[in-house]
Short mmCIF file of C-alpha atoms in Angstrom, two decimals:
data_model
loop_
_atom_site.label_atom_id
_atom_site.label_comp_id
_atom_site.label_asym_id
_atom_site.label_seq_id
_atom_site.Cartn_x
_atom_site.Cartn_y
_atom_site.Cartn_z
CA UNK A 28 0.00 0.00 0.00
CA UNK A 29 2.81 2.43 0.99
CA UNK A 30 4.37 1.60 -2.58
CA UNK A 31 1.19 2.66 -4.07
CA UNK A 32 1.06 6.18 -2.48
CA UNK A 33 4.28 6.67 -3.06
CA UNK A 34 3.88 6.60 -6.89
CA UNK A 35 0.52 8.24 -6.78
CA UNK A 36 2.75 11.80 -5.08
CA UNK A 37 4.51 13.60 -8.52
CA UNK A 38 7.06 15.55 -7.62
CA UNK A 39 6.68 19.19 -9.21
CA UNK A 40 8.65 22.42 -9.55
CA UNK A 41 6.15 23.58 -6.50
CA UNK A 42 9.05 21.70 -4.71
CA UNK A 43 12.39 24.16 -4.34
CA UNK A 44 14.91 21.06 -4.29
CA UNK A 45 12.88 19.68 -7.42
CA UNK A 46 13.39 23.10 -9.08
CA UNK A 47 17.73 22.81 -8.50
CA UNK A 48 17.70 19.55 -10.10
CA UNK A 49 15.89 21.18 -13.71
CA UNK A 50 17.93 24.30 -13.55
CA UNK A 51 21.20 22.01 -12.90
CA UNK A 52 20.59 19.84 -15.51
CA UNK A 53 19.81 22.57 -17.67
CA UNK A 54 23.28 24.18 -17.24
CA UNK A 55 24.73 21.56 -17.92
CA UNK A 56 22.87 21.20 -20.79
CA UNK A 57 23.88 24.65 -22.21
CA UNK A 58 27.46 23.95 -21.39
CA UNK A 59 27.73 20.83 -23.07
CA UNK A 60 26.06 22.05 -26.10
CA UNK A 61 28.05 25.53 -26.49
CA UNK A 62 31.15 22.73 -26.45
CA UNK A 63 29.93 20.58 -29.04
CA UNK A 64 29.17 23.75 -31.07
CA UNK A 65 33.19 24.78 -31.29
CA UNK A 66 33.33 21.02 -32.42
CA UNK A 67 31.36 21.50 -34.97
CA UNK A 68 34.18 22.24 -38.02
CA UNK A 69 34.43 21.71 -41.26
CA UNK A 70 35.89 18.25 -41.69
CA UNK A 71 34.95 17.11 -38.58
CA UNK A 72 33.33 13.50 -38.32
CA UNK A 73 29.34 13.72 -36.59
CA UNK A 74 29.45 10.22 -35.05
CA UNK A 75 32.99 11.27 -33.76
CA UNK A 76 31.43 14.66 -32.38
CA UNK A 77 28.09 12.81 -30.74
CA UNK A 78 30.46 10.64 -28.87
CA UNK A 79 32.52 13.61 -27.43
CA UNK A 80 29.54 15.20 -26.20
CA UNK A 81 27.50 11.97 -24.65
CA UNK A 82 31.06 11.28 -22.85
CA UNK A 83 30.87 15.05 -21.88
CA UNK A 84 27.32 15.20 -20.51
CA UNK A 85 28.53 11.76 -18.17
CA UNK A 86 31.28 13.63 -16.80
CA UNK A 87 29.46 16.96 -16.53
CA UNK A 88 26.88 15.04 -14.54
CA UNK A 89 29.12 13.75 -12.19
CA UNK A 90 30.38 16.34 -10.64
CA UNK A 91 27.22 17.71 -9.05
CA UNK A 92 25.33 16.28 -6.67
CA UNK A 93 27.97 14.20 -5.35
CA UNK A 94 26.64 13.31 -1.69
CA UNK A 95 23.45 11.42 -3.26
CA UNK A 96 25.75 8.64 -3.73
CA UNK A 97 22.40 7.08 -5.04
CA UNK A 98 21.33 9.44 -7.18
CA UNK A 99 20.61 8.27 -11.13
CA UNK A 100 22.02 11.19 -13.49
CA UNK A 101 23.24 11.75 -17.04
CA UNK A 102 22.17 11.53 -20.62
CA UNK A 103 18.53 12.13 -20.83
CA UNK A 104 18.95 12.28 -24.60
CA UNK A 105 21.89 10.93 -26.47
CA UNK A 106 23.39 13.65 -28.86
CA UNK A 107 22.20 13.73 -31.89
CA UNK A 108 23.68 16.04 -34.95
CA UNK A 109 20.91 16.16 -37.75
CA UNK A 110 22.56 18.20 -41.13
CA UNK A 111 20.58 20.00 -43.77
CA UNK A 112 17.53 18.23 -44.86
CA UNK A 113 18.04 15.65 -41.99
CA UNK A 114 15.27 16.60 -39.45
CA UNK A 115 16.20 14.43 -36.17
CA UNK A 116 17.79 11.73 -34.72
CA UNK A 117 20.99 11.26 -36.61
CA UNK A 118 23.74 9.77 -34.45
CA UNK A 119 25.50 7.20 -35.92
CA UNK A 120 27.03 3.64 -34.64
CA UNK A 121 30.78 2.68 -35.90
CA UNK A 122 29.24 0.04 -38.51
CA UNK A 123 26.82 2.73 -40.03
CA UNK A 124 27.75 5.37 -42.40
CA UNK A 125 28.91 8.76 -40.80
CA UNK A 126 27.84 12.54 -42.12
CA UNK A 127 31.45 14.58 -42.44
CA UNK A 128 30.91 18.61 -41.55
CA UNK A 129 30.97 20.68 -44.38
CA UNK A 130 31.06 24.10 -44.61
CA UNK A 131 27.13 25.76 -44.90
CA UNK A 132 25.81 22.83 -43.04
CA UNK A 133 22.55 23.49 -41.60
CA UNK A 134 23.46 21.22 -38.32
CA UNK A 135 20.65 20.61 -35.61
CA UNK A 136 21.92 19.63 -32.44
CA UNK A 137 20.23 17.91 -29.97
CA UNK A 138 20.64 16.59 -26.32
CA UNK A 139 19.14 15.93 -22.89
CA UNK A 140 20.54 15.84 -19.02
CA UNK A 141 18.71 14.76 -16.32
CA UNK A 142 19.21 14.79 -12.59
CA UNK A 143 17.44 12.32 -10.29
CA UNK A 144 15.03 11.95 -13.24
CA UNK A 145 14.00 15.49 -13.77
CA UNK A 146 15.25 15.88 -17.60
CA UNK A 147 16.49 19.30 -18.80
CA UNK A 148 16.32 19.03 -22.69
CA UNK A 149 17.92 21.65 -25.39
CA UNK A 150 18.59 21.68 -29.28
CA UNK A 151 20.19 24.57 -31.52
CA UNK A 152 20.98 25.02 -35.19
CA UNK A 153 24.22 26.39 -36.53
CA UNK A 154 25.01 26.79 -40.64
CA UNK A 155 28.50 25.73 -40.55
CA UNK A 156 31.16 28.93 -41.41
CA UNK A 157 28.48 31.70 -40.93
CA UNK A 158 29.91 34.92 -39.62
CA UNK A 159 29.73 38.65 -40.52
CA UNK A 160 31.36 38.04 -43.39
CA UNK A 161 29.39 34.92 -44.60
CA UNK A 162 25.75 35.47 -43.79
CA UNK A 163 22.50 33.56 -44.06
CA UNK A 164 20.18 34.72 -46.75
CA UNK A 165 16.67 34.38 -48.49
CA UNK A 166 15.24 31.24 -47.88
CA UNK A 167 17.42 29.60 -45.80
CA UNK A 168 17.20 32.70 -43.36
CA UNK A 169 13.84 33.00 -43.56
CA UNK A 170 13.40 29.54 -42.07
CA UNK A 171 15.81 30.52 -38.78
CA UNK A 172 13.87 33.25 -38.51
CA UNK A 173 10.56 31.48 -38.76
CA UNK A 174 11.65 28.92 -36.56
CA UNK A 175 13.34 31.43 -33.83
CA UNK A 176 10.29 33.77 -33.59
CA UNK A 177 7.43 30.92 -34.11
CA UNK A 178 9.77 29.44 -30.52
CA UNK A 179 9.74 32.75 -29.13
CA UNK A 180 5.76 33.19 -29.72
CA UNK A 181 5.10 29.81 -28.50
CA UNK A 182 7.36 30.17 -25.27
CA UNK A 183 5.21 32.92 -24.57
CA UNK A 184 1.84 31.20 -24.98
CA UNK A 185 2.90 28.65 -22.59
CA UNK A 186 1.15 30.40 -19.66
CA UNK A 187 -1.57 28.34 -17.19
CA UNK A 188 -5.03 28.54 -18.46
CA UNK A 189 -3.62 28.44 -22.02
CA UNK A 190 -4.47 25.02 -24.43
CA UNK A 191 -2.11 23.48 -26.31
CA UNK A 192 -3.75 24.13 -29.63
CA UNK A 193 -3.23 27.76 -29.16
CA UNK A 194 0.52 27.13 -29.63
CA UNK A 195 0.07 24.69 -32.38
CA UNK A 196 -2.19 27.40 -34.11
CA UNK A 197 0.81 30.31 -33.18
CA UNK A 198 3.67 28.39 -34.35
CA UNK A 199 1.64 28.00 -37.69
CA UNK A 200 0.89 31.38 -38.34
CA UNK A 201 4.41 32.54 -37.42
CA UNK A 202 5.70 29.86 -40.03
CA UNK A 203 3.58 31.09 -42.76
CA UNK A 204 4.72 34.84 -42.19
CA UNK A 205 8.56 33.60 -43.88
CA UNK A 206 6.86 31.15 -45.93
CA UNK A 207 7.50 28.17 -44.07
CA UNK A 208 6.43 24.95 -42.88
CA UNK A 209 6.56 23.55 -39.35
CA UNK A 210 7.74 20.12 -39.84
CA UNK A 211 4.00 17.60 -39.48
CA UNK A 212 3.08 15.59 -36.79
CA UNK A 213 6.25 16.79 -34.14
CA UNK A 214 5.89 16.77 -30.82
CA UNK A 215 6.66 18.84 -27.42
CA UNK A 216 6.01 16.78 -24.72
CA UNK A 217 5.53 17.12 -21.52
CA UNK A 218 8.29 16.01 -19.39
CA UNK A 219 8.09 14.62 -15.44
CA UNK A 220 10.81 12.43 -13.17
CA UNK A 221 12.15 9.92 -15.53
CA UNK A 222 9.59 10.36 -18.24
CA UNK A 223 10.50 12.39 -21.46
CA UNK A 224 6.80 11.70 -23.04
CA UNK A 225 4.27 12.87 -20.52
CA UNK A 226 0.66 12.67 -21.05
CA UNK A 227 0.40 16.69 -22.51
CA UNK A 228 1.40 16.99 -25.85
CA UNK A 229 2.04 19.92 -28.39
CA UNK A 230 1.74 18.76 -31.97
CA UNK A 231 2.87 21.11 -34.79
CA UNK A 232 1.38 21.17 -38.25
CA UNK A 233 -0.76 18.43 -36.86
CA UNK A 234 -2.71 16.39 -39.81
CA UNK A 235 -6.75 15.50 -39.49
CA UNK A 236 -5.60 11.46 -38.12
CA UNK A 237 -2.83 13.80 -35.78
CA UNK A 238 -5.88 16.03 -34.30
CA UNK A 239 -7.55 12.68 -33.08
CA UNK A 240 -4.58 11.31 -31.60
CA UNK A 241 -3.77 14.35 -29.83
CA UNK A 242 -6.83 16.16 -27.87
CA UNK A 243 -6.44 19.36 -26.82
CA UNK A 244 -5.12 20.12 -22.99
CA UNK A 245 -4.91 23.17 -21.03
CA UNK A 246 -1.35 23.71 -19.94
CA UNK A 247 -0.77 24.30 -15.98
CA UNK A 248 0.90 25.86 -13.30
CA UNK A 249 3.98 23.52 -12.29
CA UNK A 250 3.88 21.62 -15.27
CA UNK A 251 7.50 21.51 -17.45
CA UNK A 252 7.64 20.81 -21.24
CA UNK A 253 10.42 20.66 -23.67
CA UNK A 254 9.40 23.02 -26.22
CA UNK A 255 10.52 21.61 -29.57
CA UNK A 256 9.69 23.96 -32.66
CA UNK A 257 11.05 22.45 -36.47
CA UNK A 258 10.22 24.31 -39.07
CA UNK A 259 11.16 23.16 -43.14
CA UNK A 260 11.64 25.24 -46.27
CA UNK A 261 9.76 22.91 -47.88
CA UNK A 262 6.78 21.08 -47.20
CA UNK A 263 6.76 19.87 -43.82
CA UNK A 264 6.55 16.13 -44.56
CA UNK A 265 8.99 14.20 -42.67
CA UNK A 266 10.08 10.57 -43.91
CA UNK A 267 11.93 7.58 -43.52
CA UNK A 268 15.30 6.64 -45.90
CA UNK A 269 18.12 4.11 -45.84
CA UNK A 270 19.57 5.62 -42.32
CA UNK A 271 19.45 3.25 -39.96
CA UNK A 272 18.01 3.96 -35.88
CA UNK A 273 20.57 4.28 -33.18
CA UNK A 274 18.63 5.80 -30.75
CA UNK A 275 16.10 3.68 -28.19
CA UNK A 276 14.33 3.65 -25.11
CA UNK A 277 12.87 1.42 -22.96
CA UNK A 278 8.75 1.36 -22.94
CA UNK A 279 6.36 -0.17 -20.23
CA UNK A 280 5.34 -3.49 -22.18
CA UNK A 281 6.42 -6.81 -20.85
CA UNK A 282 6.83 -9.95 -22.87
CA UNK A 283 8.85 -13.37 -23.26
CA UNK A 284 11.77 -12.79 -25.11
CA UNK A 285 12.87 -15.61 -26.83
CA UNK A 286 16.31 -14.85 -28.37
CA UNK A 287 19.06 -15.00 -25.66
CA UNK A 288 20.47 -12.21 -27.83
CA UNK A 289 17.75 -10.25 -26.86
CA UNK A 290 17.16 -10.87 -23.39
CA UNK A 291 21.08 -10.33 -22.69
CA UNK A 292 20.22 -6.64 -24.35
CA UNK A 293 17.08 -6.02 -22.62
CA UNK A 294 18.93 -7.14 -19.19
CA UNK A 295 21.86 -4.27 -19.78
CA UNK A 296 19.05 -1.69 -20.92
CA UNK A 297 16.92 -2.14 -17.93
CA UNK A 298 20.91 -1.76 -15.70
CA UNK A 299 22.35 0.65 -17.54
CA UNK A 300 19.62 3.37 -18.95
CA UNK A 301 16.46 2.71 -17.53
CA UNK A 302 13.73 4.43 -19.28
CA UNK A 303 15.96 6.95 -20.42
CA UNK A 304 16.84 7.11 -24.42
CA UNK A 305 20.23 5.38 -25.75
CA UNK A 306 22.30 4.84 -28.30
CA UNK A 307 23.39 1.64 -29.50
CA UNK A 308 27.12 2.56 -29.57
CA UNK A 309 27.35 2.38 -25.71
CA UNK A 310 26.99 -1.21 -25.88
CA UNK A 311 30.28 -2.96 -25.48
CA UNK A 312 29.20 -4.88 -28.90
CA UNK A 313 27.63 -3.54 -31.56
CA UNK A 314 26.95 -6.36 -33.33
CA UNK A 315 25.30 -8.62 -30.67
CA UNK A 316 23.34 -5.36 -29.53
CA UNK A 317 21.72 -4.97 -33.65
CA UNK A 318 20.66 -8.50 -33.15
CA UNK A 319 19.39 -7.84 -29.46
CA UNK A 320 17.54 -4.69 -30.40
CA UNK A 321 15.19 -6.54 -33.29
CA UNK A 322 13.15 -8.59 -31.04
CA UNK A 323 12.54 -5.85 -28.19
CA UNK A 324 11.42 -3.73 -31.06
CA UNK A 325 9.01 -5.88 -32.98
CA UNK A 326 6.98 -6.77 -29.55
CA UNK A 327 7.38 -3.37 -28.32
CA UNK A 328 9.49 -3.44 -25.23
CA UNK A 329 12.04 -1.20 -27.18
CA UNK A 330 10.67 1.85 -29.03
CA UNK A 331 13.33 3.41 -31.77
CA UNK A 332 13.50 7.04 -32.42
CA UNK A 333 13.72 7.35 -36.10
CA UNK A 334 16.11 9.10 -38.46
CA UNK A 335 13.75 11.09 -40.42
CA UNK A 336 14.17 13.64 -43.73
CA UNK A 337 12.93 16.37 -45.28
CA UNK A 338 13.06 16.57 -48.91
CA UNK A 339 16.51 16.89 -50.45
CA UNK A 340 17.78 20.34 -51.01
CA UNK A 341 15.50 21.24 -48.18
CA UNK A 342 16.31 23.17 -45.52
CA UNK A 343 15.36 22.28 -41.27
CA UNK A 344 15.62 24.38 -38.55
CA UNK A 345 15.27 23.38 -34.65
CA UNK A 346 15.25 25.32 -31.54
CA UNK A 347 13.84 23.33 -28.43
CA UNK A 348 14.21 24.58 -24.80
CA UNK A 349 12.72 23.25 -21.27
CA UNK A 350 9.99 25.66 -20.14
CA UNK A 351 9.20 25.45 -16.42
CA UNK A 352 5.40 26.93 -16.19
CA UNK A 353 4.84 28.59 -12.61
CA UNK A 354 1.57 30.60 -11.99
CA UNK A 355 3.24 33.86 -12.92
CA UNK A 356 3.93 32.55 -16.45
CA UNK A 357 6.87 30.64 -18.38
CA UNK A 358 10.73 30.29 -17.41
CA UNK A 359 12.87 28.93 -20.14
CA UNK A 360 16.05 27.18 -18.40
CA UNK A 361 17.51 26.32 -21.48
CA UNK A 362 19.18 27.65 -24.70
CA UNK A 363 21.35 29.65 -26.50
CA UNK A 364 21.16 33.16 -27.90
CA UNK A 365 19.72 33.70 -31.59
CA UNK A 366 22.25 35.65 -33.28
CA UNK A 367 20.18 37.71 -35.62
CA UNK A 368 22.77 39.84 -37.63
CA UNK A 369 23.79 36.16 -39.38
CA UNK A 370 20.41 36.70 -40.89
CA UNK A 371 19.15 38.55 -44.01
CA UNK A 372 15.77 37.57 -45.23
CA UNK A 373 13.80 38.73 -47.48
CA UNK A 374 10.62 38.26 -45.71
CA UNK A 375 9.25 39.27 -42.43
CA UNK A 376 6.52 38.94 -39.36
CA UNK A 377 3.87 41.59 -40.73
CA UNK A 378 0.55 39.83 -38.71
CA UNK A 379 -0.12 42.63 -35.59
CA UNK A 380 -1.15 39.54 -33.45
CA UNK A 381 2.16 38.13 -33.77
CA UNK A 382 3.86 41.28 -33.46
CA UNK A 383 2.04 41.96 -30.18
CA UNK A 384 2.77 38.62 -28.74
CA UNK A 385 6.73 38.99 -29.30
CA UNK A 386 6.71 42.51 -27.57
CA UNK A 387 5.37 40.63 -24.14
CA UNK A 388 8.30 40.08 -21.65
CA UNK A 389 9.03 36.27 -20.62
CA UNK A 390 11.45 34.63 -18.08
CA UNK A 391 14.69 33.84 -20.04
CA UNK A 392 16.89 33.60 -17.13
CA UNK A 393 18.26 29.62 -18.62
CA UNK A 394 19.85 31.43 -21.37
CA UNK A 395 23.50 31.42 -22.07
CA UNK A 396 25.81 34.35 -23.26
CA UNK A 397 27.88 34.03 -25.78
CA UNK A 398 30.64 32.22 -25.11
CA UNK A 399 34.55 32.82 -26.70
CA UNK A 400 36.81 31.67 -24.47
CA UNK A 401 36.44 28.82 -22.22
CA UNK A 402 37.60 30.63 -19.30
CA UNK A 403 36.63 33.70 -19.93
CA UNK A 404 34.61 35.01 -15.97
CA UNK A 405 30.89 35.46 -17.06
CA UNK A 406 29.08 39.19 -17.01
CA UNK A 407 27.61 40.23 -14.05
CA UNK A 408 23.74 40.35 -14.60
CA UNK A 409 22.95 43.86 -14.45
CA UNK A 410 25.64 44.12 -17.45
CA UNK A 411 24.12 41.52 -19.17
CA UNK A 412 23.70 41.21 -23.16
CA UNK A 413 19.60 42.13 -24.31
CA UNK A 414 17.58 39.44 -24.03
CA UNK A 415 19.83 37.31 -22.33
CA UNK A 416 21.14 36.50 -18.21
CA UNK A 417 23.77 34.59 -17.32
CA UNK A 418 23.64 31.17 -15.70
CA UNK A 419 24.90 30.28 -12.37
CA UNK A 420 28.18 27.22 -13.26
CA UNK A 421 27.77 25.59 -9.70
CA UNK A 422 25.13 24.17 -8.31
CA UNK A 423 22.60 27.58 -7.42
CA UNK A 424 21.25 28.48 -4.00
CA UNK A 425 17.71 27.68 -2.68
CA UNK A 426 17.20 31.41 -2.79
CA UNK A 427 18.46 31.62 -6.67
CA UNK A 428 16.31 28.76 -7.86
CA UNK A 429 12.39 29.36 -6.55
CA UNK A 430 10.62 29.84 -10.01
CA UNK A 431 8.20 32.16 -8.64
CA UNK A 432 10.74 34.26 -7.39
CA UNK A 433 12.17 34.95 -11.03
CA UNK A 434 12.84 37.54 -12.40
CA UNK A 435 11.20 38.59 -15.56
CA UNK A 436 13.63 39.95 -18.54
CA UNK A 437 11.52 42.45 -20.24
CA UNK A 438 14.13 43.01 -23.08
CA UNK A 439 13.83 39.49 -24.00
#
């Protein structure tokens, strides 16, 4: 009976200590990723790079925290580097064909930490060699700029009393501005301790079949989501090709297995990761894992996280961030800046609503500065780049981390 209660009780961000372990995670989230980014060079192999940075987030993880000597933490998400027209999920094992950097990549990066359970998710696009004197243009910016305001308008919607629809309906009309698609049938879930898919949902560019699968919901106060927004110069329709899945995680089914292959695999999933996402490559074979993997999947115990593309010649653009929704409105804990001046469109946000929307202030206190130098000291706050506020390295104080005590950036 005890057991029972125990998992009836969620823990929420109404809890202080539950509130530390997001914003943790989430620097270490931002940290790993503005690493990975000054990997990401011409030449430079992906697989090679996603490695780096799942080895990073381990270490990263480790060094916080260190009196709960019982304390599950790490990779919420494997890293994932997704170029061009590839939308997600791209994060090859040895045996598999690897995607070498070129310059102009359009590279989508994606991760997630987690801290007890309580999963602090991020992704950011970069075009490979873009600077000052190599800018973004036309179409191609017109898609980071659909996909940075359409987050931007959505982050802002995600306020209690709101429905999810709302956002789905907002990130639409912001991608239609720059003459965009948001990529069908993706999802923001929900996240809660040791679940990345929590029963709240935000589909974008949802089709009629989508609508039914995904009822509306009313988002709430102490509720956290990763806010994923992908938007496509093309049209939106995501598919399947020749790259193969590395990237799992356990589900709730149960079943027989009958391979020893695969009961040897599901045995080290259930040790090693839990119910939290993994790649293939971290099992000591490779080989014996690919055989392991097939049965779990076909009767469900395993659920893969496809490789899917956009159209060739396409262009994707991703910007997801962990939104912690108090009664006072959104905090974002994650991301980077959005370095406009890379930009020059030819198209821009002309609908008042929208316009409107983007001039309302919104907690952005997650988000990163710039960073050049690894050990360069961070700003003080009041000096603080527009828009953006730094983020405490070590582990914050009880009296820096209540959510409702916040403050709100304005300028943002």
């Amino acid at each position: 009976m005890a057991d029972k209660d125990n998992e009836e009780v969620e823990a929420t961000i109404a809890d202080e200590a539950v509130v530390i372990k997001y914003k943790t995670a989430g620097e270490i989230a931002n940290r790993v990723l503005v690493e990975i980014i000054e990997k990401c060079v011409e030449g430079a192999s992906v697989r090679d790079v996603c490695i780096w940075g799942d080895n990073l987030i381990i270490e990263e993880a480790s060094k916080v925290f260190k009196k709960e000597k019982e304390m599950k933490k790490g990779i919420a998400f494997p890293v994932c580097i997704s170029a061009n027209s590839c939308i997600c999920h791209f994060s090859p094992i040895t045996s598999e064909p690897d995607h070498t950097i070129a310059k102009d990549d359009v590279l989508k990066i994606d991760l997630g930490v987690h801290l007890d359970g309580f999963i602090s998710m991020i992704a950011h696009t970069i075009v490979v060699g873009a600077n000052s004197e190599n800018k973004i243009t036309d179409k191609k910016a017109n898609c980071f700029l659909a996909a940075h305001y359409a987050s931007q308008a959505a982050l802002r919607l995600m306020r209690p009393g709101n429905d999810t629809y709302q956002i789905t309906d907002m990130v639409m009309k912001v991608c239609k501005e720059f003459d965009c698609k948001p990529v069908e049938g993706m999802l923001s879930h929900q996240l809660q301790q040791f679940k990345l898919d929590g029963p709240k949902t935000i589909i974008q560019n949802p089709s009629e079949s989508h609508r039914k699968e995904h009822e509306k919901a009313t988002i709430e106060a102490n509720e956290v989501y990763a806010l994923d927004v992908l938007v496509s110069t093309g049209s939106g329709a995501a598919r399947e090709t020749t790259a193969k899945v590395s990237v799992f995680k356990k589900t709730d089914e149960v079943y027989p297995l009958k391979l020893r292959a695969s009961r040897i695999f599901y045995t080290e999933v259930i040790q090693k990761h839990s119910i939290m996402p993994f790649n293939l490559r971290n099992f000591e074979d490779e080989k014996k894992a690919k055989m392991g993997v097939m049965e779990c999947v076909n009767h469900k115990l395993i659920e893969p996280f496809q490789v899917l593309f956009e159209k060739t010649g396409e262009t994707v653009v991703q910007y997801k961030f962990t939104v912690l929704v108090t009664a006072n409105g959104p905090a974002r804990i994650t991301g980077l800046p959005f370095e406009e001046d890379l930009y020059v469109p030819n198209l821009s946000i002309k609908d008042p609503e929208i316009l409107n929307l983007l001039k309302t202030s919104v907690n952005q206190r997650g988000i990163l500065q710039p960073v050049k130098k690894k050990k360069k000291k961070p700003q003080k706050s009041g000096n603080a780049a527009k828009g953006t506020c730094n983020m405490e390295v070590d582990q914050p104080s009880k009296t820096e981390t209540g959510v409702e005590n916040m403050e709100v950036d304005a300028s943002a």
